[in-house]
């Protein structure tokens, strides 16, 4: 194939040469007029441009703590809410019944406490009455003992008179019978007193493991306490039952409070998950709230750019929703994880001021400044014939002719782009190259 093509090409050239002998020489190509920009070094701050979105710093899911039916809702998605503001109310008939039962139990327990306390007070009064009764009985005992002694002396006197025939046998027998009756009454009285003293004796104190106080007043006080221990315990039991009933009532009240869903923060309502009339199980999420105030802008950077980023670095954020405005931000978190698919690392920067109008999810354009000013060549983006990623091509004018130049590009800045490699200061670059302009073409640089 090669041997056939070479002779054919030579024959065609020969024919062309013969025919050209009779033609006039062609006119020289005219230079193409072009505008150029001269590459110059400018002070620029290193930056990284990216796209991201606005995100919350803090959010809160408001869930139902107890089961119920959504009876009322007082906010809509996007509404601003204050901390503690009522968002919605649930109803639960079982909880209301439980609360009523607990309230009735408290009333009953309060009555039981009052009754036990009255019994305790009555018990103390009864013991005090026993002390008084024993004191009276002791007096009567002393009187009976004196009477027995008197009757014994009287019997002795009459016995002496009887021996000298001073009285009749019948009179002596009557005196003996009077003494026996008095002695019987004294014995009966002593038994009664012994019975009345049960629980009030020294041995009763000792049987309880207590020492008998030497002071009569302290002894009586101790006996009073020992004889009312059961009644006092009943008061304590009644009070414990009242406390339990009150706790049950407080628990029921707290559960009823949980039916009222309130905002845990100042912010906006992001999402509503339950409609009025729907049944809500305990733990069901009803609202998602986003805290207002400071927000994050979240954006990706390439893993090779991460080494340039430090916490606290400043950034400017543009939101398409607010044209002509920018929001300041500072880098807060740089993710330690690289996405294996995209090679990106996520960065979070805190928006510093004027965020009340922003909403999570808004699209954001981020410019992150990563260092101090350095000198870079800047070209208008219109001077690039083509660009892809960090590579591009421009047309350089040298000696009146066009030459293509491959460039390594940096960040784009307000219609201009950094040239990191491929261009030297002072070189002329066509500012708006025509797609028909070919390499090596003559050009006329216009002033």
CSV table of C-alpha atoms in Angstrom, one decimal:
chain,number,residue,atom,x,y,z
A,1,UNK,CA,0.0,0.0,0.0
A,2,UNK,CA,2.8,2.5,0.9
A,3,UNK,CA,4.7,1.8,-2.4
A,4,UNK,CA,1.6,2.7,-4.4
A,5,UNK,CA,0.7,5.9,-2.6
A,6,UNK,CA,4.2,7.5,-2.9
A,7,UNK,CA,4.4,7.6,-6.7
A,8,UNK,CA,0.9,8.8,-7.0
A,9,UNK,CA,1.6,11.7,-4.7
A,10,UNK,CA,4.7,12.6,-6.6
A,11,UNK,CA,2.8,12.6,-9.9
A,12,UNK,CA,0.2,14.9,-8.5
A,13,UNK,CA,2.8,17.3,-7.3
A,14,UNK,CA,4.5,17.3,-10.8
A,15,UNK,CA,1.2,18.1,-12.5
A,16,UNK,CA,0.6,20.9,-10.1
A,17,UNK,CA,4.0,22.3,-10.8
A,18,UNK,CA,3.5,22.3,-14.6
A,19,UNK,CA,0.1,23.9,-14.4
A,20,UNK,CA,1.4,26.6,-12.0
A,21,UNK,CA,3.8,27.9,-14.5
A,22,UNK,CA,1.1,29.7,-16.4
A,23,UNK,CA,-0.7,31.2,-13.1
A,24,UNK,CA,0.1,34.3,-11.0
A,25,UNK,CA,1.5,33.8,-7.5
A,26,UNK,CA,-1.2,33.8,-4.7
A,27,UNK,CA,-1.6,36.9,-2.4
A,28,UNK,CA,-0.1,36.7,1.1
A,29,UNK,CA,-2.8,36.0,3.9
A,30,UNK,CA,-4.0,39.1,5.7
A,31,UNK,CA,-3.4,39.4,9.5
A,32,UNK,CA,-6.5,38.9,11.6
A,33,UNK,CA,-7.2,41.9,13.9
A,34,UNK,CA,-7.3,40.8,17.6
A,35,UNK,CA,-7.5,42.3,21.1
A,36,UNK,CA,-5.0,41.1,23.6
A,37,UNK,CA,-4.4,41.3,27.4
A,38,UNK,CA,-0.9,41.4,28.9
A,39,UNK,CA,-0.3,38.8,31.6
A,40,UNK,CA,0.5,40.6,34.8
A,41,UNK,CA,1.0,39.4,38.4
A,42,UNK,CA,-1.6,40.6,40.8
A,43,UNK,CA,-2.0,40.1,44.6
A,44,UNK,CA,-4.7,37.6,45.2
A,45,UNK,CA,-5.9,35.7,48.4
A,46,UNK,CA,-5.9,31.9,47.9
A,47,UNK,CA,-9.4,30.6,47.9
A,48,UNK,CA,-11.5,27.6,47.3
A,49,UNK,CA,-14.9,27.8,45.7
A,50,UNK,CA,-17.6,25.3,46.3
A,51,UNK,CA,-21.3,24.8,46.4
A,52,UNK,CA,-23.3,23.6,49.4
A,53,UNK,CA,-26.4,24.2,51.4
A,54,UNK,CA,-27.6,25.8,54.6
A,55,UNK,CA,-28.0,23.4,57.5
A,56,UNK,CA,-29.0,23.8,61.1
A,57,UNK,CA,-26.6,23.7,64.0
A,58,UNK,CA,-29.2,22.3,66.4
A,59,UNK,CA,-32.4,20.6,65.8
A,60,UNK,CA,-35.0,18.9,68.0
A,61,UNK,CA,-37.5,16.2,67.4
A,62,UNK,CA,-40.7,16.7,69.4
A,63,UNK,CA,-42.1,13.2,70.2
A,64,UNK,CA,-45.2,12.1,72.2
A,65,UNK,CA,-44.2,10.7,75.6
A,66,UNK,CA,-47.6,9.1,76.1
A,67,UNK,CA,-50.2,7.6,73.8
A,68,UNK,CA,-53.0,9.8,72.7
A,69,UNK,CA,-55.0,11.4,69.8
A,70,UNK,CA,-53.9,14.6,68.3
A,71,UNK,CA,-56.7,17.0,69.2
A,72,UNK,CA,-55.3,20.4,68.4
A,73,UNK,CA,-52.2,21.8,66.5
A,74,UNK,CA,-51.2,25.4,66.9
A,75,UNK,CA,-48.4,25.8,64.3
A,76,UNK,CA,-47.6,25.2,60.7
A,77,UNK,CA,-44.4,24.3,58.9
A,78,UNK,CA,-42.2,27.3,58.7
A,79,UNK,CA,-43.7,29.1,61.7
A,80,UNK,CA,-41.3,30.7,64.2
A,81,UNK,CA,-41.7,29.4,67.7
A,82,UNK,CA,-40.4,30.3,71.1
A,83,UNK,CA,-38.9,28.0,73.8
A,84,UNK,CA,-41.8,26.5,75.8
A,85,UNK,CA,-44.5,27.5,73.2
A,86,UNK,CA,-47.4,25.2,73.0
A,87,UNK,CA,-47.3,23.3,69.7
A,88,UNK,CA,-50.1,20.8,69.9
A,89,UNK,CA,-52.3,18.9,72.4
A,90,UNK,CA,-53.2,15.2,72.7
A,91,UNK,CA,-56.2,13.6,74.5
A,92,UNK,CA,-56.1,10.4,76.5
A,93,UNK,CA,-59.3,9.4,78.3
A,94,UNK,CA,-57.5,6.7,80.3
A,95,UNK,CA,-55.1,9.2,81.7
A,96,UNK,CA,-57.9,11.5,82.7
A,97,UNK,CA,-59.7,8.6,84.5
A,98,UNK,CA,-56.4,7.7,86.3
A,99,UNK,CA,-56.0,11.2,87.4
A,100,UNK,CA,-59.5,11.4,88.9
A,101,UNK,CA,-58.9,8.1,90.7
A,102,UNK,CA,-55.6,9.4,92.1
A,103,UNK,CA,-57.3,12.5,93.3
A,104,UNK,CA,-60.0,10.5,95.0
A,105,UNK,CA,-57.3,8.3,96.6
A,106,UNK,CA,-55.6,11.4,98.0
A,107,UNK,CA,-58.9,12.6,99.6
A,108,UNK,CA,-59.5,9.2,101.1
A,109,UNK,CA,-55.9,9.0,102.4
A,110,UNK,CA,-56.2,12.5,103.9
A,111,UNK,CA,-59.3,11.4,105.8
A,112,UNK,CA,-57.5,8.2,107.0
A,113,UNK,CA,-54.6,10.3,108.3
A,114,UNK,CA,-57.0,12.6,110.2
A,115,UNK,CA,-58.8,9.5,111.7
A,116,UNK,CA,-55.5,7.8,112.7
A,117,UNK,CA,-54.3,11.1,114.3
A,118,UNK,CA,-57.5,11.4,116.3
A,119,UNK,CA,-57.2,7.8,117.5
A,120,UNK,CA,-53.6,8.5,118.5
A,121,UNK,CA,-54.6,11.6,120.5
A,122,UNK,CA,-57.5,9.6,122.1
A,123,UNK,CA,-55.0,6.9,122.9
A,124,UNK,CA,-52.7,9.3,124.7
A,125,UNK,CA,-55.6,10.8,126.6
A,126,UNK,CA,-56.8,7.3,127.6
A,127,UNK,CA,-53.3,6.5,129.0
A,128,UNK,CA,-53.3,9.8,130.8
A,129,UNK,CA,-56.7,8.9,132.3
A,130,UNK,CA,-55.2,5.6,133.5
A,131,UNK,CA,-52.5,7.4,135.3
A,132,UNK,CA,-55.1,9.6,137.0
A,133,UNK,CA,-57.3,6.6,137.8
A,134,UNK,CA,-54.3,4.8,139.3
A,135,UNK,CA,-53.5,7.8,141.5
A,136,UNK,CA,-57.1,7.8,142.8
A,137,UNK,CA,-57.1,4.0,143.3
A,138,UNK,CA,-53.8,4.3,145.3
A,139,UNK,CA,-55.6,6.8,147.6
A,140,UNK,CA,-58.5,4.4,148.0
A,141,UNK,CA,-56.1,1.6,148.7
A,142,UNK,CA,-54.4,3.5,151.5
A,143,UNK,CA,-57.8,4.2,153.0
A,144,UNK,CA,-58.8,0.6,152.8
A,145,UNK,CA,-55.5,-0.5,154.4
A,146,UNK,CA,-56.1,1.9,157.3
A,147,UNK,CA,-59.6,0.6,157.7
A,148,UNK,CA,-58.3,-3.0,157.9
A,149,UNK,CA,-55.7,-2.0,160.4
A,150,UNK,CA,-58.4,-0.2,162.5
A,151,UNK,CA,-60.7,-3.2,162.4
A,152,UNK,CA,-57.8,-5.5,163.4
A,153,UNK,CA,-57.0,-3.3,166.5
A,154,UNK,CA,-60.8,-3.2,167.2
A,155,UNK,CA,-60.9,-7.0,167.1
A,156,UNK,CA,-57.9,-7.3,169.4
A,157,UNK,CA,-59.6,-4.9,171.9
A,158,UNK,CA,-62.8,-6.8,171.9
A,159,UNK,CA,-61.0,-10.0,172.3
A,160,UNK,CA,-59.5,-8.7,175.5
A,161,UNK,CA,-62.9,-7.5,176.7
A,162,UNK,CA,-64.5,-10.8,175.9
A,163,UNK,CA,-61.8,-12.6,178.0
A,164,UNK,CA,-62.9,-10.6,181.0
A,165,UNK,CA,-66.6,-11.0,180.1
A,166,UNK,CA,-66.8,-7.4,179.0
A,167,UNK,CA,-68.7,-8.1,175.8
A,168,UNK,CA,-70.7,-10.9,174.4
A,169,UNK,CA,-69.5,-13.6,172.1
A,170,UNK,CA,-71.8,-12.3,169.4
A,171,UNK,CA,-70.2,-8.8,169.6
A,172,UNK,CA,-66.7,-10.4,169.2
A,173,UNK,CA,-67.9,-12.4,166.2
A,174,UNK,CA,-69.3,-9.3,164.6
A,175,UNK,CA,-65.9,-7.6,164.9
A,176,UNK,CA,-64.2,-10.6,163.4
A,177,UNK,CA,-66.6,-10.6,160.4
A,178,UNK,CA,-66.1,-6.9,159.9
A,179,UNK,CA,-62.3,-7.4,159.7
A,180,UNK,CA,-62.6,-10.3,157.3
A,181,UNK,CA,-64.9,-8.3,155.0
A,182,UNK,CA,-62.5,-5.4,155.0
A,183,UNK,CA,-59.5,-7.7,154.3
A,184,UNK,CA,-61.4,-9.2,151.4
A,185,UNK,CA,-62.2,-5.8,150.0
A,186,UNK,CA,-58.6,-4.8,150.3
A,187,UNK,CA,-57.4,-7.9,148.5
A,188,UNK,CA,-60.0,-7.3,145.7
A,189,UNK,CA,-58.8,-3.7,145.4
A,190,UNK,CA,-55.2,-4.8,145.2
A,191,UNK,CA,-56.0,-7.2,142.4
A,192,UNK,CA,-57.9,-4.4,140.5
A,193,UNK,CA,-54.9,-2.1,140.9
A,194,UNK,CA,-52.6,-4.8,139.6
A,195,UNK,CA,-54.7,-5.2,136.6
A,196,UNK,CA,-54.8,-1.4,136.0
A,197,UNK,CA,-51.0,-1.2,136.3
A,198,UNK,CA,-50.4,-3.6,133.4
A,199,UNK,CA,-48.5,-1.7,130.7
A,200,UNK,CA,-47.6,1.0,133.3
A,201,UNK,CA,-45.2,-1.0,135.4
A,202,UNK,CA,-41.4,-0.7,135.5
A,203,UNK,CA,-41.1,-4.3,134.2
A,204,UNK,CA,-43.1,-3.2,131.1
A,205,UNK,CA,-40.5,-0.5,130.4
A,206,UNK,CA,-37.7,-3.0,130.8
A,207,UNK,CA,-39.5,-5.6,128.6
A,208,UNK,CA,-39.3,-3.0,125.8
A,209,UNK,CA,-35.5,-2.8,126.2
A,210,UNK,CA,-35.7,0.6,127.9
A,211,UNK,CA,-34.2,1.8,131.1
A,212,UNK,CA,-36.6,3.1,133.8
A,213,UNK,CA,-36.1,6.9,134.2
A,214,UNK,CA,-35.5,8.0,137.8
A,215,UNK,CA,-37.6,11.1,137.2
A,216,UNK,CA,-41.4,10.4,137.6
A,217,UNK,CA,-42.3,12.8,134.9
A,218,UNK,CA,-39.9,11.2,132.4
A,219,UNK,CA,-41.1,7.8,133.4
A,220,UNK,CA,-44.7,8.8,132.8
A,221,UNK,CA,-43.8,10.3,129.4
A,222,UNK,CA,-42.0,7.1,128.4
A,223,UNK,CA,-44.9,5.0,129.5
A,224,UNK,CA,-47.3,7.2,127.5
A,225,UNK,CA,-45.2,6.7,124.4
A,226,UNK,CA,-44.9,3.0,124.9
A,227,UNK,CA,-48.6,2.5,125.3
A,228,UNK,CA,-49.5,4.4,122.1
A,229,UNK,CA,-46.9,3.0,119.8
A,230,UNK,CA,-49.5,1.0,117.8
A,231,UNK,CA,-51.6,4.1,117.3
A,232,UNK,CA,-48.6,6.2,116.4
A,233,UNK,CA,-47.6,3.5,113.8
A,234,UNK,CA,-51.1,3.7,112.4
A,235,UNK,CA,-50.7,7.4,111.9
A,236,UNK,CA,-47.4,6.8,110.2
A,237,UNK,CA,-48.9,4.2,107.9
A,238,UNK,CA,-51.8,6.5,107.0
A,239,UNK,CA,-49.3,9.3,106.2
A,240,UNK,CA,-47.3,7.0,104.1
A,241,UNK,CA,-50.4,6.0,102.2
A,242,UNK,CA,-51.3,9.6,101.7
A,243,UNK,CA,-47.8,10.4,100.4
A,244,UNK,CA,-48.1,7.5,98.0
A,245,UNK,CA,-51.5,8.7,96.8
A,246,UNK,CA,-50.1,12.2,96.3
A,247,UNK,CA,-47.2,10.8,94.3
A,248,UNK,CA,-49.6,8.9,92.1
A,249,UNK,CA,-51.6,12.1,91.6
A,250,UNK,CA,-48.5,14.0,90.7
A,251,UNK,CA,-47.5,11.2,88.3
A,252,UNK,CA,-50.9,11.4,86.7
A,253,UNK,CA,-50.6,15.2,86.4
A,254,UNK,CA,-47.2,14.9,84.8
A,255,UNK,CA,-48.5,12.4,82.3
A,256,UNK,CA,-51.4,14.8,81.5
A,257,UNK,CA,-48.8,17.6,81.0
A,258,UNK,CA,-47.0,15.3,78.5
A,259,UNK,CA,-50.2,15.5,76.4
A,260,UNK,CA,-49.3,19.2,75.8
A,261,UNK,CA,-46.4,19.2,73.3
A,262,UNK,CA,-44.1,22.3,73.7
A,263,UNK,CA,-41.1,23.6,71.9
A,264,UNK,CA,-37.8,22.8,73.5
A,265,UNK,CA,-36.0,25.7,71.7
A,266,UNK,CA,-36.4,29.0,69.9
A,267,UNK,CA,-36.5,28.3,66.2
A,268,UNK,CA,-38.8,27.3,63.3
A,269,UNK,CA,-41.0,24.3,62.6
A,270,UNK,CA,-39.3,22.2,60.0
A,271,UNK,CA,-41.6,19.2,59.6
A,272,UNK,CA,-45.0,18.1,60.8
A,273,UNK,CA,-45.6,14.3,60.8
A,274,UNK,CA,-49.1,13.9,62.3
A,275,UNK,CA,-52.4,15.4,61.4
A,276,UNK,CA,-55.3,16.3,63.7
A,277,UNK,CA,-57.4,13.3,64.7
A,278,UNK,CA,-54.6,10.7,64.1
A,279,UNK,CA,-53.6,8.3,66.8
A,280,UNK,CA,-50.1,8.8,68.3
A,281,UNK,CA,-48.2,6.1,70.0
A,282,UNK,CA,-45.7,6.8,72.7
A,283,UNK,CA,-42.4,7.7,71.1
A,284,UNK,CA,-43.9,8.8,67.8
A,285,UNK,CA,-42.2,11.9,66.3
A,286,UNK,CA,-44.7,14.7,65.8
A,287,UNK,CA,-42.5,17.7,64.9
A,288,UNK,CA,-39.0,18.5,63.9
A,289,UNK,CA,-37.8,22.0,64.9
A,290,UNK,CA,-34.6,23.8,63.8
A,291,UNK,CA,-33.0,26.2,66.2
A,292,UNK,CA,-32.9,29.8,64.8
A,293,UNK,CA,-29.9,32.0,65.0
A,294,UNK,CA,-26.5,30.6,64.0
A,295,UNK,CA,-26.5,28.1,61.1
A,296,UNK,CA,-24.0,26.0,59.2
A,297,UNK,CA,-23.2,26.2,55.6
A,298,UNK,CA,-22.1,22.7,54.5
A,299,UNK,CA,-20.0,22.2,51.4
A,300,UNK,CA,-17.5,19.7,49.9
A,301,UNK,CA,-13.9,20.2,49.0
A,302,UNK,CA,-11.4,17.9,47.2
A,303,UNK,CA,-9.3,15.8,49.5
A,304,UNK,CA,-6.1,17.5,48.2
A,305,UNK,CA,-7.5,20.9,49.3
A,306,UNK,CA,-8.1,19.8,52.9
A,307,UNK,CA,-4.5,20.4,53.9
A,308,UNK,CA,-5.1,24.1,53.1
A,309,UNK,CA,-8.1,24.4,55.4
A,310,UNK,CA,-8.0,25.4,59.1
A,311,UNK,CA,-10.7,25.9,61.7
A,312,UNK,CA,-11.6,29.6,61.9
A,313,UNK,CA,-10.8,30.4,58.3
A,314,UNK,CA,-13.1,33.0,56.9
A,315,UNK,CA,-15.6,32.4,54.1
A,316,UNK,CA,-18.2,34.3,52.1
A,317,UNK,CA,-21.5,32.7,51.3
A,318,UNK,CA,-23.8,33.8,48.6
A,319,UNK,CA,-27.5,32.6,48.5
A,320,UNK,CA,-29.3,32.7,45.2
A,321,UNK,CA,-32.5,33.6,47.1
A,322,UNK,CA,-30.8,36.9,48.2
A,323,UNK,CA,-29.0,38.2,45.2
A,324,UNK,CA,-26.4,40.9,45.8
A,325,UNK,CA,-25.9,39.9,49.5
A,326,UNK,CA,-23.2,37.8,51.1
A,327,UNK,CA,-23.0,36.2,54.5
A,328,UNK,CA,-19.9,35.9,56.6
A,329,UNK,CA,-18.9,32.5,57.9
A,330,UNK,CA,-16.0,30.8,59.7
A,331,UNK,CA,-14.9,27.2,59.4
A,332,UNK,CA,-16.0,25.1,62.4
A,333,UNK,CA,-15.7,21.5,61.4
A,334,UNK,CA,-13.7,19.6,58.8
A,335,UNK,CA,-14.8,16.0,58.4
A,336,UNK,CA,-12.0,13.5,59.0
A,337,UNK,CA,-13.7,11.1,56.5
A,338,UNK,CA,-13.1,11.2,52.7
A,339,UNK,CA,-15.9,10.0,50.5
A,340,UNK,CA,-14.4,7.1,48.6
A,341,UNK,CA,-16.6,7.7,45.6
A,342,UNK,CA,-16.3,11.4,45.0
A,343,UNK,CA,-13.0,12.0,46.9
A,344,UNK,CA,-14.7,14.9,48.7
A,345,UNK,CA,-14.4,16.0,52.3
A,346,UNK,CA,-17.3,17.8,53.9
A,347,UNK,CA,-16.7,21.1,55.6
A,348,UNK,CA,-19.0,23.0,58.0
A,349,UNK,CA,-18.7,26.8,58.5
A,350,UNK,CA,-20.8,28.7,61.0
A,351,UNK,CA,-22.7,31.6,59.5
A,352,UNK,CA,-22.0,34.6,61.7
A,353,UNK,CA,-24.6,37.3,61.2
A,354,UNK,CA,-27.9,38.0,59.5
A,355,UNK,CA,-29.2,34.4,59.4
A,356,UNK,CA,-32.7,35.0,60.6
A,357,UNK,CA,-34.0,34.9,57.0
A,358,UNK,CA,-32.1,31.7,56.1
A,359,UNK,CA,-33.7,28.3,56.0
A,360,UNK,CA,-32.1,24.8,56.1
A,361,UNK,CA,-31.7,23.4,52.6
A,362,UNK,CA,-31.1,26.7,50.8
A,363,UNK,CA,-28.5,26.5,48.0
A,364,UNK,CA,-25.2,28.3,48.8
A,365,UNK,CA,-22.2,29.4,46.9
A,366,UNK,CA,-19.1,29.4,49.1
A,367,UNK,CA,-15.8,31.2,48.7
A,368,UNK,CA,-13.3,30.0,51.4
A,369,UNK,CA,-10.2,32.1,51.9
A,370,UNK,CA,-7.3,29.8,52.7
A,371,UNK,CA,-4.3,32.0,53.3
A,372,UNK,CA,-2.5,35.4,52.9
A,373,UNK,CA,-2.3,37.3,49.6
A,374,UNK,CA,0.1,35.8,47.0
A,375,UNK,CA,0.9,36.9,43.4
A,376,UNK,CA,-0.9,35.2,40.6
A,377,UNK,CA,-1.5,35.9,36.9
A,378,UNK,CA,-5.2,36.6,36.3
A,379,UNK,CA,-6.8,36.2,32.9
A,380,UNK,CA,-10.3,37.0,31.8
A,381,UNK,CA,-12.3,33.8,31.6
A,382,UNK,CA,-13.2,34.9,28.0
A,383,UNK,CA,-9.5,34.4,27.0
A,384,UNK,CA,-9.8,30.6,27.4
A,385,UNK,CA,-10.4,28.7,24.3
A,386,UNK,CA,-11.4,25.7,26.4
A,387,UNK,CA,-11.2,24.6,30.0
A,388,UNK,CA,-11.9,21.5,32.0
A,389,UNK,CA,-11.3,21.2,35.7
A,390,UNK,CA,-7.9,22.8,36.4
A,391,UNK,CA,-6.7,22.6,32.8
A,392,UNK,CA,-7.3,25.1,30.0
A,393,UNK,CA,-6.0,26.5,26.7
A,394,UNK,CA,-5.4,30.1,25.6
A,395,UNK,CA,-4.0,31.7,22.4
A,396,UNK,CA,-0.7,33.6,22.9
A,397,UNK,CA,0.6,36.1,20.4
A,398,UNK,CA,4.3,35.9,19.6
A,399,UNK,CA,6.0,37.6,16.6
A,400,UNK,CA,2.6,38.4,15.1
A,401,UNK,CA,1.5,34.8,15.1
A,402,UNK,CA,-0.9,32.8,17.2
A,403,UNK,CA,0.3,29.9,19.4
A,404,UNK,CA,-1.8,27.6,21.6
A,405,UNK,CA,-0.7,27.4,25.2
A,406,UNK,CA,-1.9,24.8,27.7
A,407,UNK,CA,-2.5,26.2,31.2
A,408,UNK,CA,-3.0,24.9,34.7
A,409,UNK,CA,-5.8,26.9,36.2
A,410,UNK,CA,-6.6,28.0,39.8
A,411,UNK,CA,-9.6,29.7,41.3
A,412,UNK,CA,-12.1,31.8,39.4
A,413,UNK,CA,-12.5,35.3,40.7
A,414,UNK,CA,-15.2,37.7,39.4
A,415,UNK,CA,-14.8,37.0,35.7
A,416,UNK,CA,-11.1,36.2,35.9
A,417,UNK,CA,-9.2,33.0,36.6
A,418,UNK,CA,-5.9,32.3,38.1
A,419,UNK,CA,-3.1,30.9,35.9
A,420,UNK,CA,-0.8,28.7,37.9
A,421,UNK,CA,1.4,27.3,35.1
A,422,UNK,CA,1.8,27.9,31.4
A,423,UNK,CA,2.0,31.6,31.1
A,424,UNK,CA,4.7,34.2,32.0
A,425,UNK,CA,4.3,37.8,33.0
A,426,UNK,CA,4.3,40.2,30.0
A,427,UNK,CA,3.0,37.6,27.5
A,428,UNK,CA,0.1,38.7,25.3
A,429,UNK,CA,-3.0,36.6,25.3
A,430,UNK,CA,-5.9,37.1,22.9
A,431,UNK,CA,-8.8,38.3,25.1
A,432,UNK,CA,-11.7,37.0,23.0
A,433,UNK,CA,-10.4,34.4,20.6
A,434,UNK,CA,-12.4,33.4,17.6
A,435,UNK,CA,-13.1,29.7,17.2
A,436,UNK,CA,-11.9,30.0,13.6
A,437,UNK,CA,-8.5,31.3,14.6
A,438,UNK,CA,-5.9,28.6,13.9
A,439,UNK,CA,-2.5,28.2,15.5
A,440,UNK,CA,0.2,29.9,13.4
A,441,UNK,CA,-2.2,32.4,11.9
A,442,UNK,CA,-1.0,36.0,11.4
A,443,UNK,CA,-2.7,38.5,13.7
A,444,UNK,CA,-2.7,42.2,14.0
A,445,UNK,CA,-2.8,43.3,17.6
A,446,UNK,CA,-5.3,46.2,18.0
A,447,UNK,CA,-4.6,49.0,20.4
